[in-house]
Structures are given as C-alpha cells and as structure tokens.
Coordinates of C-alpha atoms in Angstrom, one line a residue:
X268 CA 38.2 -141.1 97.5
X269 CA 38.0 -142.0 93.8
X270 CA 34.2 -142.7 94.2
X271 CA 33.7 -139.2 95.7
X272 CA 35.6 -137.5 92.8
X273 CA 33.6 -139.5 90.3
X274 CA 30.3 -138.6 92.0
X275 CA 31.1 -134.9 92.1
X276 CA 32.1 -135.0 88.4
X277 CA 28.8 -136.6 87.4
X278 CA 26.0 -134.4 86.1
X279 CA 23.9 -135.1 89.2
X280 CA 27.0 -134.5 91.5
X281 CA 27.7 -131.1 90.0
X282 CA 24.1 -130.1 90.5
X283 CA 24.0 -131.3 94.0
X284 CA 27.2 -129.4 94.8
X285 CA 25.8 -126.3 93.3
X286 CA 22.6 -126.7 95.4
X287 CA 24.4 -127.4 98.7
X288 CA 26.9 -124.5 98.3
X289 CA 24.0 -122.3 97.2
X290 CA 21.9 -123.1 100.3
X291 CA 25.0 -122.5 102.5
X292 CA 25.5 -119.1 100.9
X293 CA 21.8 -118.3 101.2
X294 CA 22.0 -118.9 105.0
X295 CA 25.1 -116.7 105.2
X296 CA 23.3 -113.9 103.4
X297 CA 20.5 -113.9 106.0
X298 CA 23.1 -113.4 108.8
X299 CA 25.1 -110.8 106.8
X300 CA 21.9 -108.9 106.0
X301 CA 20.8 -109.0 109.6
X302 CA 24.0 -107.6 110.9
X303 CA 24.2 -104.9 108.2
X304 CA 20.6 -103.9 108.8
X305 CA 21.5 -102.6 112.3
X306 CA 22.6 -99.4 110.5
X307 CA 18.8 -98.6 110.3
X308 CA 18.7 -98.4 114.1
X309 CA 20.1 -94.9 113.4
X310 CA 22.3 -95.0 116.5
X311 CA 25.4 -93.6 114.8
X312 CA 26.6 -97.1 113.9
X313 CA 27.1 -98.3 117.5
X314 CA 25.3 -101.6 117.1
X315 CA 26.8 -102.2 113.7
X316 CA 30.4 -101.5 114.8
X317 CA 29.9 -103.8 117.9
X318 CA 28.7 -106.5 115.6
X319 CA 31.5 -106.0 113.1
X320 CA 34.1 -106.0 115.9
X321 CA 32.8 -109.2 117.3
X322 CA 32.8 -110.8 113.8
X323 CA 36.4 -109.6 113.2
X324 CA 37.9 -111.0 116.4
X325 CA 35.9 -114.1 117.3
X326 CA 38.0 -117.2 116.4
X327 CA 34.9 -119.3 115.5
X328 CA 33.6 -116.6 113.1
X329 CA 37.1 -116.1 111.6
X330 CA 37.2 -119.9 111.0
X331 CA 33.8 -119.8 109.4
X332 CA 35.1 -117.0 107.1
X333 CA 37.5 -119.6 105.6
X334 CA 34.7 -122.1 105.2
X335 CA 32.5 -119.3 103.6
X336 CA 35.2 -118.4 101.1
X337 CA 35.7 -122.1 100.3
X338 CA 31.9 -122.5 99.7
X339 CA 31.9 -119.4 97.5
X340 CA 34.8 -120.6 95.4
X341 CA 33.2 -124.1 95.0
X342 CA 29.9 -122.4 94.0
X343 CA 31.7 -120.3 91.4
X344 CA 33.8 -123.2 90.1
X345 CA 30.8 -125.6 89.9
X346 CA 28.7 -123.0 88.2
X347 CA 31.4 -122.6 85.6
X348 CA 31.5 -126.3 85.1
X349 CA 27.7 -126.6 84.6
X350 CA 27.8 -123.7 82.2
X351 CA 30.5 -125.3 80.1
X352 CA 28.6 -128.6 80.2
X353 CA 25.5 -126.9 78.8
X354 CA 27.6 -125.2 76.1
X355 CA 29.1 -128.6 75.0
X356 CA 25.6 -130.2 74.9
X357 CA 24.4 -127.3 72.7
X358 CA 27.4 -126.2 70.6
X359 CA 25.1 -124.5 68.0
X360 CA 22.3 -122.2 69.2
X361 CA 18.8 -122.9 68.0
X362 CA 17.7 -120.7 65.2
X363 CA 14.6 -119.7 67.1
X364 CA 14.2 -120.1 70.8
X365 CA 11.0 -119.3 72.6
X366 CA 12.6 -119.5 76.1
X367 CA 9.7 -117.6 77.7
X368 CA 7.4 -120.5 76.9
X369 CA 9.4 -122.8 79.2
X370 CA 11.2 -120.7 81.8
X371 CA 11.7 -117.2 83.2
X372 CA 14.5 -115.1 81.6
X373 CA 16.4 -115.1 84.9
X374 CA 16.3 -118.9 85.0
X375 CA 18.0 -118.9 81.6
X376 CA 20.5 -116.2 82.6
X377 CA 22.0 -117.6 85.8
X378 CA 25.5 -117.6 84.2
X379 CA 25.2 -113.9 83.3
X380 CA 23.7 -113.0 86.7
X381 CA 26.4 -115.0 88.4
X382 CA 29.2 -113.2 86.5
X383 CA 27.7 -109.8 87.4
X384 CA 27.5 -110.9 91.0
X385 CA 31.1 -112.0 91.0
X386 CA 32.2 -108.6 89.7
X387 CA 30.1 -106.8 92.3
X388 CA 31.5 -109.1 95.0
X389 CA 35.0 -108.2 94.1
X390 CA 34.2 -104.5 94.4
X391 CA 32.4 -105.1 97.7
X392 CA 35.3 -107.0 99.2
X393 CA 37.7 -104.3 98.1
X394 CA 35.6 -101.6 99.8
X395 CA 34.9 -103.3 103.1
X396 CA 36.5 -106.7 103.7
X397 CA 40.0 -105.6 102.5
X398 CA 39.6 -102.3 104.5
X399 CA 38.6 -104.0 107.7
X400 CA 40.9 -107.0 107.5
X401 CA 44.0 -106.2 105.5
X402 CA 44.7 -102.5 106.2
X403 CA 45.6 -100.4 109.3
X404 CA 43.0 -97.8 108.4
X405 CA 40.3 -99.1 110.8
X406 CA 40.5 -97.1 114.0
X407 CA 38.3 -96.0 116.9
X408 CA 37.8 -92.7 115.1
X409 CA 37.3 -94.2 111.6
X410 CA 35.1 -97.3 112.0
X411 CA 33.7 -99.6 109.4
X412 CA 30.5 -97.6 109.7
X413 CA 32.4 -94.4 108.9
X414 CA 33.9 -96.1 105.9
X415 CA 30.4 -97.0 104.6
X416 CA 29.5 -93.3 105.0
X417 CA 32.5 -92.3 102.9
X418 CA 32.2 -95.0 100.2
X419 CA 28.5 -94.4 99.6
X420 CA 28.8 -90.7 99.0
X421 CA 29.7 -91.6 95.4
X422 CA 26.5 -91.9 93.2
X423 CA 28.4 -94.2 90.8
X424 CA 29.3 -96.6 93.7
X425 CA 25.7 -96.5 94.9
X426 CA 24.4 -97.3 91.4
X427 CA 26.8 -100.2 91.1
X428 CA 25.6 -101.6 94.5
X429 CA 22.0 -101.2 93.6
X430 CA 22.5 -103.0 90.2
X431 CA 24.5 -105.7 92.1
X432 CA 21.6 -106.2 94.5
X433 CA 19.1 -106.4 91.6
X434 CA 21.3 -109.1 90.1
X435 CA 21.4 -110.9 93.5
X436 CA 17.6 -110.8 93.8
X437 CA 17.1 -112.4 90.4
X438 CA 19.9 -114.9 91.0
X439 CA 18.2 -115.9 94.3
X440 CA 14.8 -116.0 92.8
X441 CA 15.8 -118.9 90.6
X442 CA 18.5 -120.4 92.8
X443 CA 16.4 -120.8 96.0
X444 CA 13.7 -123.1 94.6
X445 CA 16.1 -124.7 92.1
X446 CA 18.4 -125.8 95.0
X447 CA 15.5 -127.5 96.9
X448 CA 14.3 -129.1 93.7
X449 CA 17.8 -130.6 93.1
X450 CA 18.1 -132.1 96.6
X451 CA 14.7 -133.8 96.1
X452 CA 12.2 -131.4 97.6
X453 CA 10.1 -131.3 94.5
X454 CA 6.5 -132.2 95.2
X455 CA 3.2 -130.6 94.1
X456 CA 2.3 -130.1 97.8
X457 CA 5.5 -128.4 98.8
X458 CA 6.9 -126.7 95.7
X459 CA 4.5 -123.8 95.6
X460 CA 5.4 -123.0 99.2
X461 CA 9.1 -123.2 98.6
X462 CA 8.7 -120.9 95.5
X463 CA 6.7 -118.4 97.6
X464 CA 9.3 -118.4 100.5
X465 CA 12.1 -118.1 97.9
X466 CA 10.4 -115.1 96.2
X467 CA 9.8 -113.4 99.6
X468 CA 13.4 -114.1 100.7
X469 CA 14.9 -112.9 97.4
X470 CA 12.9 -109.6 97.4
X471 CA 13.6 -108.8 101.1
X472 CA 17.3 -109.6 100.9
X473 CA 17.9 -107.7 97.7
X474 CA 15.8 -104.7 98.8
X475 CA 17.5 -104.5 102.2
X476 CA 21.0 -104.6 100.8
X477 CA 20.1 -102.0 98.1
X478 CA 18.5 -99.7 100.7
X479 CA 21.8 -99.4 102.6
X480 CA 23.9 -97.5 100.1
X481 CA 20.8 -95.4 99.2
X482 CA 20.2 -94.5 102.8
X483 CA 23.8 -93.5 103.3
X484 CA 24.0 -91.5 100.1
X485 CA 20.9 -89.4 100.9
X486 CA 21.8 -89.1 104.6
X487 CA 18.7 -90.9 105.7
X488 CA 20.7 -92.4 108.5
X489 CA 23.4 -90.7 110.6

C-alpha cells in the first residue's frame, strides 16, 4: 500500500483525487437536486416526503450516505492540501498580478468558494440532515417538507442559501471542466463541449437549488 500512499501524495495524485471525488459529488448533486425539485409539483410535499422517506430507510441509500460523506471529506481534505501546496510554491505574492489575462476570477478563487460552500453545507446539514436523522422531531404531522416551510420563512436564511447556491454555481463552473481535464479528457475536439455542458449543468443546479428557498419564502408553492 506504500505505492498507493506515495501516488496519492504526489502532485498528480492529489489532483486526480480532487477530480474523482469532485465528479462523484457532481453526480450526487444531480440526484439530490432531482429529489428536491419534486417540491415544484406543488402537491403539498407528497412526492418529496415519499422520496425523503425512501432515502432515509433504504439500507443501500444509507450505506451510500457513508460513502458520500467519505467522498466529501476527502474532497475537502485534498482541496486543503492543494491550497497549501500552492501557498508553499508561491510564499510571496506577486507585486502585480493580471489574473484576468490568464483565467477567470472563480478559477483563481476555488479555495474561497470552497470555504463558503463548507460553511453553507454545515448550516444546511444542521437544518435538514440533523433534523431528519438525529432528532425525534420528524413525525407524520411535521414532515421534512413542513420543516422546509418553517426554515425558509426567515429572509436571512433564504439569503444565506441563495448566496451558498451562487458560490456552488461558480465552484461547479470551474470544477466541472477542470475535473475532466485532470483525468485526461483535454482535447480541442471535446473540451468546448465539456465546458458547455459544465456551464449548463452549473447554472441549472445552482438556479434550481436557489429557487427552492425563494419559492417557500414567497409562498409560491404550498
């Protein structure tokens, strides 16, 4: 196993781990967004609660939750390692940096965006994962859908979620195409398509998640 540890601690190994865990989390976001989007069926949360109930008690899904948390922690840990490596390579900032000439601002701000996302994720888990998994407050008369209705009455919470979703969108905008580039899918023929798919995916996911608290707050869904 020494060769594996050595590989994962190499510069390429760290980037590959970041790419693989990132793509795993991107696939999870698609499923998570799809389930949450059932609130827009405007059926009083029936479809959403059925989906949430299935996810909460299916042993395969619960096992995948552990894998998901593991992937998330690896992604965070690896991101921190890469950020520290970059700081060591450039201990003194350049006097003048024209970053816009070489990359987008969000590409240069993945550490900041990742930190904002982590803070948002902690708040999100406290609101819903903790409520549904670790308390006895979830009942037939007070469902997860009802809890969303309560939580999103606060304009401050809604603002935090919208800002979190904007951070997510920009994080995905760079991370999506960067992950494919790292695993070797970097070719003039395919890269523009990957970038386009990544942009569409990032906008749709971020917009869909942001629309949920807004819809609850303004009673656009019942």
